PDB file of C-alpha atoms in Angstrom:
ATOM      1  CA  UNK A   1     107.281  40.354  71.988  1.00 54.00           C
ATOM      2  CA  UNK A   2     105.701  39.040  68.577  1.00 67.00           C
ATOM      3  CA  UNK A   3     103.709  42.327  67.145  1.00 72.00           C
ATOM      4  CA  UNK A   4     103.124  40.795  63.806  1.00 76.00           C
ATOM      5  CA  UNK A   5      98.827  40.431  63.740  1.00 77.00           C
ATOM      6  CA  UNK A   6      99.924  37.446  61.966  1.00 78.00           C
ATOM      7  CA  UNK A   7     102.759  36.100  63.873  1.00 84.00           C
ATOM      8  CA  UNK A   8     103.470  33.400  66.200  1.00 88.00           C
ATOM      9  CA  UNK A   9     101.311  34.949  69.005  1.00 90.00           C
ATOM     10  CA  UNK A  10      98.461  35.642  67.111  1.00 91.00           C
ATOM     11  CA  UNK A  11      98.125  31.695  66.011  1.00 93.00           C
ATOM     12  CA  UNK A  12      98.622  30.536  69.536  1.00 95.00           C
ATOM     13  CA  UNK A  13      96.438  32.892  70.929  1.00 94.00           C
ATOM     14  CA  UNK A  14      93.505  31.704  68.090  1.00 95.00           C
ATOM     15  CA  UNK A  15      93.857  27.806  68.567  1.00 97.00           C
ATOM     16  CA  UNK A  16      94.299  28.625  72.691  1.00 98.00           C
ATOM     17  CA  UNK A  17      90.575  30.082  71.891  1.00 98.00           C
ATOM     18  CA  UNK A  18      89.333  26.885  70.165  1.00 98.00           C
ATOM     19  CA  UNK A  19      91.150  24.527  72.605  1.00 98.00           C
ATOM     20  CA  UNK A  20      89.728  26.461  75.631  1.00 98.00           C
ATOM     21  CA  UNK A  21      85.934  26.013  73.687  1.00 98.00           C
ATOM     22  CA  UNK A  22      86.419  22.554  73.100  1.00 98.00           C
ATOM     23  CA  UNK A  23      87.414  22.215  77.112  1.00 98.00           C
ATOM     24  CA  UNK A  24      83.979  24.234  78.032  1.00 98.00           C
ATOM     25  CA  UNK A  25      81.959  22.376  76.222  1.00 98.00           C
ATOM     26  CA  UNK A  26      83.537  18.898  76.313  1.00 98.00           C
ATOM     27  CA  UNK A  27      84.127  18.866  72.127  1.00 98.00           C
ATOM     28  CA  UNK A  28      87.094  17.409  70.028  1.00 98.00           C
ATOM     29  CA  UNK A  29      88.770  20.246  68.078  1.00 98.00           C
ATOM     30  CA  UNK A  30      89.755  19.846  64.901  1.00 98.00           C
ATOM     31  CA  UNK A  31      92.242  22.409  62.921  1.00 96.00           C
ATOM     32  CA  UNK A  32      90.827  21.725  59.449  1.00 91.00           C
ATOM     33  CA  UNK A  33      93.517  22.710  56.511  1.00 90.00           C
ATOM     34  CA  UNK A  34      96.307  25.079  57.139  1.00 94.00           C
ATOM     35  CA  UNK A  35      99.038  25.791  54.988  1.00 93.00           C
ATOM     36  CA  UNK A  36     102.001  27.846  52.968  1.00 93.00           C
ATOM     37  CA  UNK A  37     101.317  28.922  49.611  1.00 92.00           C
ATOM     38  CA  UNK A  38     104.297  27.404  47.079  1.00 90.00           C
ATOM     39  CA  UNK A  39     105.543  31.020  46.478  1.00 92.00           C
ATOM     40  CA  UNK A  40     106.581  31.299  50.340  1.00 92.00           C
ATOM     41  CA  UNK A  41     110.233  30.032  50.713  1.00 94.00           C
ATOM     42  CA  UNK A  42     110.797  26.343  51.383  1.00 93.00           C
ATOM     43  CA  UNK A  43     112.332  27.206  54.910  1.00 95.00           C
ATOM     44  CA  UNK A  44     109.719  29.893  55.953  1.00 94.00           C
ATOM     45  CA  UNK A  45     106.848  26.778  55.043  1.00 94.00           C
ATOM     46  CA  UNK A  46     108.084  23.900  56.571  1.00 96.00           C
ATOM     47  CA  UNK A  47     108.342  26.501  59.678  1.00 95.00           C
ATOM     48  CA  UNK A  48     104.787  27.602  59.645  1.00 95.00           C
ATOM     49  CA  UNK A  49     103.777  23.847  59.533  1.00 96.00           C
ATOM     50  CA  UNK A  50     105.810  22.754  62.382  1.00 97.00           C
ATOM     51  CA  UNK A  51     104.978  26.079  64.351  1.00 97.00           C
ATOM     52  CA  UNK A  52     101.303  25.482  63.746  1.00 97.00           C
ATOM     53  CA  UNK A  53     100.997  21.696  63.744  1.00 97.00           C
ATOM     54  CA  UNK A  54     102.960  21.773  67.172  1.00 98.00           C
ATOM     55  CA  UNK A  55     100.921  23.954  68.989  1.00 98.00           C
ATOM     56  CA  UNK A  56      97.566  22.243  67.836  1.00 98.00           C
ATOM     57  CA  UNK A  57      99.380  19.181  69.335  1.00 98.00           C
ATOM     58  CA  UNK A  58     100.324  20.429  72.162  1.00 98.00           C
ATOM     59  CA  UNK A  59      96.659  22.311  72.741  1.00 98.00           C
ATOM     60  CA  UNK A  60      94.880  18.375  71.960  1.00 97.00           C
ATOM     61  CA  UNK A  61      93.362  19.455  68.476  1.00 97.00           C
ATOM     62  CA  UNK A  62      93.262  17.145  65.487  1.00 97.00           C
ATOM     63  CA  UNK A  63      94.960  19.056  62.202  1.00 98.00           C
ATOM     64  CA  UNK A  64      94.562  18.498  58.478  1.00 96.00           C
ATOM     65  CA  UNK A  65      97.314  21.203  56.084  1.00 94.00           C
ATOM     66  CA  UNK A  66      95.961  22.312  52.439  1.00 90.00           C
ATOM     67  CA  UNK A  67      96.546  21.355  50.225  1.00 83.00           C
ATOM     68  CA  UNK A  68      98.056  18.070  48.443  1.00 81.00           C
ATOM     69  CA  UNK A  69      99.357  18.888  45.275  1.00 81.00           C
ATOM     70  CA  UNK A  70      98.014  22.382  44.233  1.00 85.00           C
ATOM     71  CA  UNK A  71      98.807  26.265  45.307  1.00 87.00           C
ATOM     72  CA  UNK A  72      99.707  25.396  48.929  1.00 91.00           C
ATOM     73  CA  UNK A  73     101.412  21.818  48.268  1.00 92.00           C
ATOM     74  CA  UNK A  74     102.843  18.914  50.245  1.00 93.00           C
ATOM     75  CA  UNK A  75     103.430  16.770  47.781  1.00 93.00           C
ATOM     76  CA  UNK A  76     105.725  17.664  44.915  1.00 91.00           C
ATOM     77  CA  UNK A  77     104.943  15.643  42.145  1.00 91.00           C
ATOM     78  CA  UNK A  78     108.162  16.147  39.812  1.00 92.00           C
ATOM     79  CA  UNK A  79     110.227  14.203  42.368  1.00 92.00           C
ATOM     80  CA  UNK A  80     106.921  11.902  43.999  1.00 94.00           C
ATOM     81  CA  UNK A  81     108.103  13.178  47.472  1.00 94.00           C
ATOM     82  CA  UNK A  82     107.236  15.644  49.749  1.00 94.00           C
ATOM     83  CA  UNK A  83     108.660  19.469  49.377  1.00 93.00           C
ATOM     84  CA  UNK A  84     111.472  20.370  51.410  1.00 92.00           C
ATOM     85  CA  UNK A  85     111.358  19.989  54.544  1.00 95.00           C
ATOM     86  CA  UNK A  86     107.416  19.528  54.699  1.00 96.00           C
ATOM     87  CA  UNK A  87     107.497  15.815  56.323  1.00 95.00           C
ATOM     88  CA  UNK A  88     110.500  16.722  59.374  1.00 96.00           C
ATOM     89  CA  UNK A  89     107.994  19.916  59.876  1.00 97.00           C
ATOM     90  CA  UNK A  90     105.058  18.164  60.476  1.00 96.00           C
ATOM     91  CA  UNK A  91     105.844  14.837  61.342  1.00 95.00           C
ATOM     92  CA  UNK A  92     109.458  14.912  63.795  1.00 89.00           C
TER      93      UNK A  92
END
């Protein structure tokens, strides 16, 4: 079992909370800006985007990451492309 406050069941558990508000009162959810900050590895980001990104889609909730190009990027802008394994993470 995930004991990590931060961990995998803690997320699900928080956007399961949202979701199940949005149900009760018949509202849209939206997950506005999540993200990685750039000193995170490139493996350990792309899977806290897909972790989180996937269960907001699988729980109906619209989702936004932060940021484009600054502390928590998707975009690197040396090579004009997205950082490692950002765009597979979030969009498979």
């Amino acid at each position: 079992e995930d004991q990590n406050p931060g961990g995998y069941s803690a997320i699900t558990s928080e956007l399961k909370l949202a979701a199940d508000w949005g149900k009760y009162w018949n509202r849209p959810i939206h997950l506005g800006e999540f993200g990685a900050y750039m000193k995170a590895s490139p493996k350990d980001r792309a899977q806290y985007y897909r972790f989180v990104s996937s269960e907001a889609t699988r729980l109906g909730m619209g989702w936004c990451i932060w940021d484009w190009k600054a502390g928590f990027a998707y975009w690197n802008r040396t090579r004009n492309d997205a950082h490692a394994g950002l765009r597979d993470a979030l969009f498979p």
